[in-house]
């Protein structure tokens, strides 16, 4: 991938270099402020802007494993809370056509033209196969004109979504690109920058850091979190992990159980619910034996309830389930029979960020037949972009509880935090 890094005084300067070196289709991959100069430990150096841009290819290396959880945003007091609350609410409301950007409008205008052109081309094809030499001359001219029109349409189409386009101030345009590059759906990215544009003064729009933090804090208001098991009411916390096959449910149960024991010194019990009938619980049985905690396999709700009642004096009960394809209605029905009650058990749906957005949407819709209290995203270490987490959180309005970032137990587990999530999308901490 053709990546270039620039240290500049301001974003305008960066844009000039990026366009010169990488062309107008270049994408901004990340931006951060850096100190430059001779001061002790670089402390008194000049603050510069470091912009990394690509010639438009996909970013491959994973940021998740490298970026430490950050509190940068918490400490930032640049923007007022009330304004962002209102903005976040507006953002979550269904949108009307009035907020369509120029890009949308251009696309909408192009559709009927494209259809018309297609019709003309078909008619021309018919004409040229049937007509005489004179008509053929005419057909030739028409074809030429048609070619020109198509060329113009291409130019129009290619203008949507690159550095030349929409009607946004430069700083917002860059951040819009960065969010899109990170996989945030275009319509969400666009709505965010448009809300921001409406609410940031012209003067502040010139300040890149201000605009970035404004967007970050808006996103932080939109994303909901549960703080994992810590967000549940004591004295007894009961968590069940549900989801499709192979997303990392059992590994995550093991990580959470270890954290509960090692970090919080809690008394833990493990349960495996067997609906897939393929005795997949051996992995968990072995782990339970190793860490000396009780473990049982149950097959239905009555058995599960009896077992939970018998664990009265345990602080944390963690329930693993068999992977269930969202398309296996019979197994889903069986799961719903067991996990249909809201309240006693906190149901977490486990999704891997390596899945396609469209498949994750189907999973969440189908698992929505039972109460889903939160979502756990796994395998962040295997993905280069994290927009899909936001797409999902915005679309389904479900809180996030944990993130997992690798196969190591118990290290590769994090309680989901807004700061961390926004950092993954906007690269606030700048690693
Ligand atoms: N890279 C990476 N691998 C992970 C992560 N979490 C789990 N895995 C791996 O994913 C694979 C499947 O993990 P499991 O925990 O067995 O998945 P599961 O959802 O319980 O699978 P089923 O019970 O078969 O549905 C294993 O190889 C895990 O080591 C993670 O955060 N990152
Ligand atoms: Mg499993």
Short mmCIF file of C-alpha atoms in Angstrom, two decimals, residues 66-392:
data_model
loop_
_atom_site.label_atom_id
_atom_site.label_comp_id
_atom_site.label_asym_id
_atom_site.label_seq_id
_atom_site.Cartn_x
_atom_site.Cartn_y
_atom_site.Cartn_z
CA UNK A 66 -1.08 -1.58 19.26
CA UNK A 67 -3.36 1.17 20.53
CA UNK A 68 -3.41 1.32 24.32
CA UNK A 69 -6.74 2.05 25.97
CA UNK A 70 -6.83 5.79 26.13
CA UNK A 71 -8.26 8.34 28.41
CA UNK A 72 -7.37 11.18 26.11
CA UNK A 73 -10.97 12.10 25.40
CA UNK A 74 -11.99 12.05 29.04
CA UNK A 75 -9.43 14.71 29.76
CA UNK A 76 -10.43 16.92 26.87
CA UNK A 77 -12.71 19.76 27.84
CA UNK A 78 -12.87 21.60 24.56
CA UNK A 79 -16.55 21.10 23.82
CA UNK A 80 -19.70 21.55 25.86
CA UNK A 81 -21.66 18.45 26.89
CA UNK A 82 -25.18 19.72 26.35
CA UNK A 83 -24.62 20.58 22.73
CA UNK A 84 -23.33 17.09 21.99
CA UNK A 85 -26.20 15.40 23.80
CA UNK A 86 -28.66 17.25 21.62
CA UNK A 87 -26.62 16.43 18.54
CA UNK A 88 -26.39 12.77 19.39
CA UNK A 89 -30.17 12.67 19.84
CA UNK A 90 -30.72 14.36 16.50
CA UNK A 91 -28.32 11.91 14.94
CA UNK A 92 -30.19 8.87 16.26
CA UNK A 93 -33.53 10.12 14.91
CA UNK A 94 -34.62 8.80 11.51
CA UNK A 95 -33.40 11.18 8.83
CA UNK A 96 -35.49 12.92 6.19
CA UNK A 97 -34.50 13.90 2.67
CA UNK A 98 -33.78 17.42 3.79
CA UNK A 99 -30.42 16.33 5.16
CA UNK A 100 -29.29 14.73 1.93
CA UNK A 101 -25.90 16.09 1.00
CA UNK A 102 -24.88 17.29 -2.39
CA UNK A 103 -23.30 13.87 -2.91
CA UNK A 104 -26.63 12.15 -2.33
CA UNK A 105 -28.48 14.58 -4.49
CA UNK A 106 -25.96 14.11 -7.28
CA UNK A 107 -26.39 10.36 -7.07
CA UNK A 108 -30.16 10.62 -7.06
CA UNK A 109 -30.03 12.87 -10.11
CA UNK A 110 -27.69 10.49 -11.89
CA UNK A 111 -29.86 7.42 -11.52
CA UNK A 112 -32.64 8.40 -13.98
CA UNK A 113 -30.02 9.76 -16.41
CA UNK A 114 -28.16 6.47 -16.28
CA UNK A 115 -31.38 4.54 -16.91
CA UNK A 116 -32.23 6.81 -19.83
CA UNK A 117 -28.78 6.34 -21.33
CA UNK A 118 -29.15 2.60 -21.05
CA UNK A 119 -32.48 2.81 -22.93
CA UNK A 120 -30.94 4.95 -25.69
CA UNK A 121 -28.07 2.51 -26.06
CA UNK A 122 -30.43 -0.42 -26.50
CA UNK A 123 -32.49 1.49 -29.10
CA UNK A 124 -29.30 2.42 -30.93
CA UNK A 125 -28.25 -1.20 -30.94
CA UNK A 126 -31.59 -2.16 -32.52
CA UNK A 127 -31.37 0.68 -35.08
CA UNK A 128 -27.87 -0.16 -36.23
CA UNK A 129 -28.78 -3.79 -36.77
CA UNK A 130 -31.82 -2.86 -38.92
CA UNK A 131 -31.05 0.38 -40.83
CA UNK A 132 -29.39 1.45 -44.12
CA UNK A 133 -26.13 3.37 -44.75
CA UNK A 134 -27.68 6.84 -44.26
CA UNK A 135 -29.22 5.87 -40.94
CA UNK A 136 -25.95 4.27 -39.92
CA UNK A 137 -24.23 7.63 -40.27
CA UNK A 138 -26.82 9.15 -37.96
CA UNK A 139 -26.47 6.28 -35.56
CA UNK A 140 -22.70 6.87 -35.57
CA UNK A 141 -23.20 10.52 -34.57
CA UNK A 142 -25.65 9.59 -31.87
CA UNK A 143 -23.29 6.98 -30.53
CA UNK A 144 -20.54 9.56 -30.34
CA UNK A 145 -22.79 11.91 -28.36
CA UNK A 146 -23.86 9.09 -26.14
CA UNK A 147 -20.21 8.32 -25.46
CA UNK A 148 -19.62 11.93 -24.45
CA UNK A 149 -22.58 11.90 -22.10
CA UNK A 150 -21.34 8.71 -20.47
CA UNK A 151 -17.92 10.24 -20.04
CA UNK A 152 -19.47 13.27 -18.30
CA UNK A 153 -21.49 10.98 -16.06
CA UNK A 154 -18.32 9.13 -15.11
CA UNK A 155 -16.65 12.38 -14.15
CA UNK A 156 -19.68 13.33 -12.07
CA UNK A 157 -19.74 9.91 -10.41
CA UNK A 158 -16.04 9.89 -9.68
CA UNK A 159 -16.37 13.22 -7.91
CA UNK A 160 -18.57 11.72 -5.24
CA UNK A 161 -16.37 10.50 -2.42
CA UNK A 162 -12.90 11.94 -3.01
CA UNK A 163 -10.89 14.91 -1.89
CA UNK A 164 -12.42 17.18 -4.52
CA UNK A 165 -15.91 16.68 -3.38
CA UNK A 166 -18.61 17.52 -1.19
CA UNK A 167 -19.62 20.86 0.10
CA UNK A 168 -17.73 20.54 3.37
CA UNK A 169 -15.02 22.60 5.00
CA UNK A 170 -11.65 20.90 4.61
CA UNK A 171 -11.24 19.68 8.18
CA UNK A 172 -14.63 18.02 8.17
CA UNK A 173 -13.99 16.55 4.77
CA UNK A 174 -10.79 14.93 6.01
CA UNK A 175 -12.49 13.43 9.03
CA UNK A 176 -15.40 12.28 6.90
CA UNK A 177 -12.87 10.44 4.74
CA UNK A 178 -11.09 8.99 7.73
CA UNK A 179 -14.34 7.61 9.13
CA UNK A 180 -15.35 6.17 5.77
CA UNK A 181 -11.90 4.63 5.41
CA UNK A 182 -12.40 3.00 8.81
CA UNK A 183 -15.53 1.33 7.51
CA UNK A 184 -18.15 3.61 9.05
CA UNK A 185 -21.09 3.57 6.67
CA UNK A 186 -21.14 6.54 4.37
CA UNK A 187 -24.56 7.66 5.48
CA UNK A 188 -23.52 7.66 9.15
CA UNK A 189 -20.25 9.46 8.40
CA UNK A 190 -22.09 12.05 6.36
CA UNK A 191 -24.77 12.66 8.96
CA UNK A 192 -22.13 13.10 11.63
CA UNK A 193 -20.11 15.66 9.72
CA UNK A 194 -23.22 17.53 8.66
CA UNK A 195 -24.47 17.78 12.24
CA UNK A 196 -21.02 18.93 13.26
CA UNK A 197 -20.93 21.51 10.47
CA UNK A 198 -24.22 22.96 11.61
CA UNK A 199 -23.00 23.29 15.18
CA UNK A 200 -19.39 24.41 14.96
CA UNK A 201 -18.59 28.05 14.33
CA UNK A 202 -16.68 28.96 11.20
CA UNK A 203 -13.69 29.91 13.27
CA UNK A 204 -13.63 26.60 15.15
CA UNK A 205 -14.04 24.70 11.90
CA UNK A 206 -10.57 25.96 11.00
CA UNK A 207 -9.16 24.15 14.02
CA UNK A 208 -8.61 20.53 13.07
CA UNK A 209 -8.10 19.22 16.60
CA UNK A 210 -11.29 20.93 17.76
CA UNK A 211 -13.35 19.45 14.95
CA UNK A 212 -11.92 15.97 15.51
CA UNK A 213 -12.65 16.06 19.24
CA UNK A 214 -16.12 17.45 18.57
CA UNK A 215 -16.89 14.45 16.34
CA UNK A 216 -15.27 12.07 18.80
CA UNK A 217 -17.37 13.33 21.66
CA UNK A 218 -20.51 13.17 19.55
CA UNK A 219 -19.72 9.54 18.79
CA UNK A 220 -19.13 8.92 22.48
CA UNK A 221 -22.65 10.12 23.21
CA UNK A 222 -24.07 7.81 20.56
CA UNK A 223 -22.28 4.64 21.68
CA UNK A 224 -23.70 2.87 24.71
CA UNK A 225 -21.65 0.64 27.00
CA UNK A 226 -22.39 -1.65 29.96
CA UNK A 227 -18.89 -1.96 31.50
CA UNK A 228 -19.11 -5.74 31.20
CA UNK A 229 -19.85 -7.71 34.35
CA UNK A 230 -18.91 -4.65 36.41
CA UNK A 231 -22.00 -2.89 35.10
CA UNK A 232 -24.28 -5.58 36.54
CA UNK A 233 -25.82 -5.30 39.96
CA UNK A 234 -24.07 -7.18 42.78
CA UNK A 235 -24.22 -9.40 44.75
CA UNK A 236 -24.59 -12.00 42.01
CA UNK A 237 -23.72 -11.37 38.36
CA UNK A 238 -24.93 -13.88 35.79
CA UNK A 239 -23.78 -13.56 32.20
CA UNK A 240 -24.63 -15.75 29.18
CA UNK A 241 -22.73 -15.60 25.91
CA UNK A 242 -24.79 -16.34 22.80
CA UNK A 243 -23.92 -16.16 19.14
CA UNK A 244 -22.98 -17.84 15.90
CA UNK A 245 -20.38 -20.58 15.58
CA UNK A 246 -16.69 -19.93 16.02
CA UNK A 247 -16.86 -16.25 17.01
CA UNK A 248 -14.97 -16.85 20.25
CA UNK A 249 -17.71 -17.41 22.86
CA UNK A 250 -15.91 -20.14 24.85
CA UNK A 251 -12.57 -18.33 24.72
CA UNK A 252 -14.29 -15.17 25.97
CA UNK A 253 -16.03 -17.07 28.79
CA UNK A 254 -12.61 -18.32 29.86
CA UNK A 255 -11.13 -14.82 29.71
CA UNK A 256 -13.97 -13.27 31.71
CA UNK A 257 -13.87 -16.06 34.29
CA UNK A 258 -10.12 -15.60 34.72
CA UNK A 259 -10.50 -11.85 35.10
CA UNK A 260 -13.25 -12.30 37.69
CA UNK A 261 -11.05 -14.63 39.72
CA UNK A 262 -7.66 -13.01 39.32
CA UNK A 263 -8.50 -9.33 39.22
CA UNK A 264 -11.66 -9.16 41.32
CA UNK A 265 -11.03 -12.23 43.53
CA UNK A 266 -14.60 -13.39 42.98
CA UNK A 267 -16.07 -16.85 43.40
CA UNK A 268 -16.89 -18.09 39.89
CA UNK A 269 -19.06 -20.93 38.54
CA UNK A 270 -19.22 -22.01 34.90
CA UNK A 271 -22.14 -23.53 33.02
CA UNK A 272 -22.41 -24.77 29.47
CA UNK A 273 -25.82 -24.90 27.78
CA UNK A 274 -25.96 -27.67 25.22
CA UNK A 275 -28.42 -27.03 22.40
CA UNK A 276 -26.18 -28.04 19.52
CA UNK A 277 -25.90 -31.63 20.84
CA UNK A 278 -22.28 -31.94 19.80
CA UNK A 279 -20.65 -32.06 23.24
CA UNK A 280 -18.54 -29.00 22.51
CA UNK A 281 -18.14 -28.24 26.20
CA UNK A 282 -15.01 -30.33 26.81
CA UNK A 283 -12.77 -27.29 26.31
CA UNK A 284 -14.57 -25.45 29.10
CA UNK A 285 -14.68 -28.53 31.36
CA UNK A 286 -10.90 -28.82 31.12
CA UNK A 287 -10.45 -25.14 31.92
CA UNK A 288 -12.82 -25.35 34.91
CA UNK A 289 -10.83 -28.29 36.24
CA UNK A 290 -7.61 -26.34 35.81
CA UNK A 291 -8.80 -23.31 37.74
CA UNK A 292 -10.82 -25.44 40.19
CA UNK A 293 -14.28 -23.96 39.68
CA UNK A 294 -17.57 -25.87 39.42
CA UNK A 295 -18.73 -26.70 35.91
CA UNK A 296 -21.90 -28.39 34.60
CA UNK A 297 -23.63 -28.94 31.29
CA UNK A 298 -27.39 -28.33 31.12
CA UNK A 299 -29.90 -28.96 28.37
CA UNK A 300 -32.98 -26.92 29.26
CA UNK A 301 -34.26 -23.97 31.21
CA UNK A 302 -35.50 -25.91 34.24
CA UNK A 303 -32.09 -27.54 34.66
CA UNK A 304 -30.34 -24.18 34.22
CA UNK A 305 -32.53 -22.47 36.82
CA UNK A 306 -32.01 -25.29 39.33
CA UNK A 307 -28.26 -25.06 38.86
CA UNK A 308 -28.17 -21.27 39.21
CA UNK A 309 -30.22 -21.60 42.43
CA UNK A 310 -27.67 -24.05 43.75
CA UNK A 311 -24.88 -21.49 43.14
CA UNK A 312 -26.43 -18.98 45.53
CA UNK A 313 -23.13 -18.12 47.20
CA UNK A 314 -21.16 -17.60 43.97
CA UNK A 315 -20.40 -14.02 42.87
CA UNK A 316 -20.19 -14.56 39.11
CA UNK A 317 -21.86 -17.24 37.03
CA UNK A 318 -20.78 -17.35 33.41
CA UNK A 319 -22.76 -19.37 30.90
CA UNK A 320 -21.34 -20.60 27.60
CA UNK A 321 -23.63 -21.77 24.79
CA UNK A 322 -23.19 -23.78 21.63
CA UNK A 323 -22.63 -21.82 18.46
CA UNK A 324 -25.94 -21.34 16.73
CA UNK A 325 -26.22 -20.33 13.09
CA UNK A 326 -28.66 -17.46 12.64
CA UNK A 327 -30.23 -19.58 9.93
CA UNK A 328 -30.87 -22.58 12.15
CA UNK A 329 -34.39 -21.74 13.28
CA UNK A 330 -34.86 -24.93 15.29
CA UNK A 331 -31.77 -24.30 17.44
CA UNK A 332 -32.61 -20.60 17.77
CA UNK A 333 -36.06 -21.58 19.01
CA UNK A 334 -34.48 -23.90 21.58
CA UNK A 335 -32.16 -21.10 22.74
CA UNK A 336 -35.08 -18.70 23.02
CA UNK A 337 -36.92 -21.16 25.26
CA UNK A 338 -33.97 -20.97 27.65
CA UNK A 339 -32.94 -17.31 27.44
CA UNK A 340 -36.29 -15.58 26.88
CA UNK A 341 -36.52 -13.88 30.28
CA UNK A 342 -35.17 -10.42 30.84
CA UNK A 343 -33.59 -9.69 34.19
CA UNK A 344 -31.88 -12.53 36.01
CA UNK A 345 -29.39 -13.44 33.26
CA UNK A 346 -27.57 -10.78 31.24
CA UNK A 347 -27.55 -12.04 27.64
CA UNK A 348 -24.57 -10.95 25.57
CA UNK A 349 -24.48 -11.54 21.86
CA UNK A 350 -20.95 -12.33 20.64
CA UNK A 351 -19.93 -11.08 17.20
CA UNK A 352 -16.59 -11.19 15.43
CA UNK A 353 -15.49 -7.94 13.76
CA UNK A 354 -14.02 -10.04 10.99
CA UNK A 355 -17.56 -10.86 9.80
CA UNK A 356 -19.21 -8.87 7.05
CA UNK A 357 -21.57 -6.10 8.17
CA UNK A 358 -24.48 -7.64 6.34
CA UNK A 359 -24.00 -11.01 8.07
CA UNK A 360 -23.65 -9.40 11.49
CA UNK A 361 -26.90 -7.54 10.85
CA UNK A 362 -28.68 -10.79 10.08
CA UNK A 363 -27.26 -12.42 13.22
CA UNK A 364 -28.39 -9.57 15.46
CA UNK A 365 -31.83 -9.49 13.89
CA UNK A 366 -32.32 -13.25 14.28
CA UNK A 367 -30.92 -13.40 17.83
CA UNK A 368 -33.25 -10.50 18.59
CA UNK A 369 -35.95 -13.15 19.14
CA UNK A 370 -34.53 -13.27 22.70
CA UNK A 371 -33.58 -10.32 24.89
CA UNK A 372 -30.06 -9.19 24.00
CA UNK A 373 -28.67 -6.96 26.73
CA UNK A 374 -25.29 -6.22 25.23
CA UNK A 375 -22.86 -7.08 22.46
CA UNK A 376 -19.32 -8.42 22.74
CA UNK A 377 -17.05 -7.81 19.75
CA UNK A 378 -14.24 -10.33 19.31
CA UNK A 379 -11.13 -10.67 17.14
CA UNK A 380 -10.34 -6.97 16.92
CA UNK A 381 -6.73 -8.02 16.42
CA UNK A 382 -7.67 -9.64 13.12
CA UNK A 383 -9.23 -6.55 11.62
CA UNK A 384 -7.69 -3.39 10.21
CA UNK A 385 -10.78 -1.19 10.53
CA UNK A 386 -13.46 -0.85 13.17
CA UNK A 387 -16.27 1.11 11.55
CA UNK A 388 -18.48 -1.98 11.58
CA UNK A 389 -18.63 -1.82 15.39
CA UNK A 390 -20.11 1.66 15.12
CA UNK A 391 -22.40 0.74 12.24
CA UNK A 392 -23.81 -2.01 14.39
#
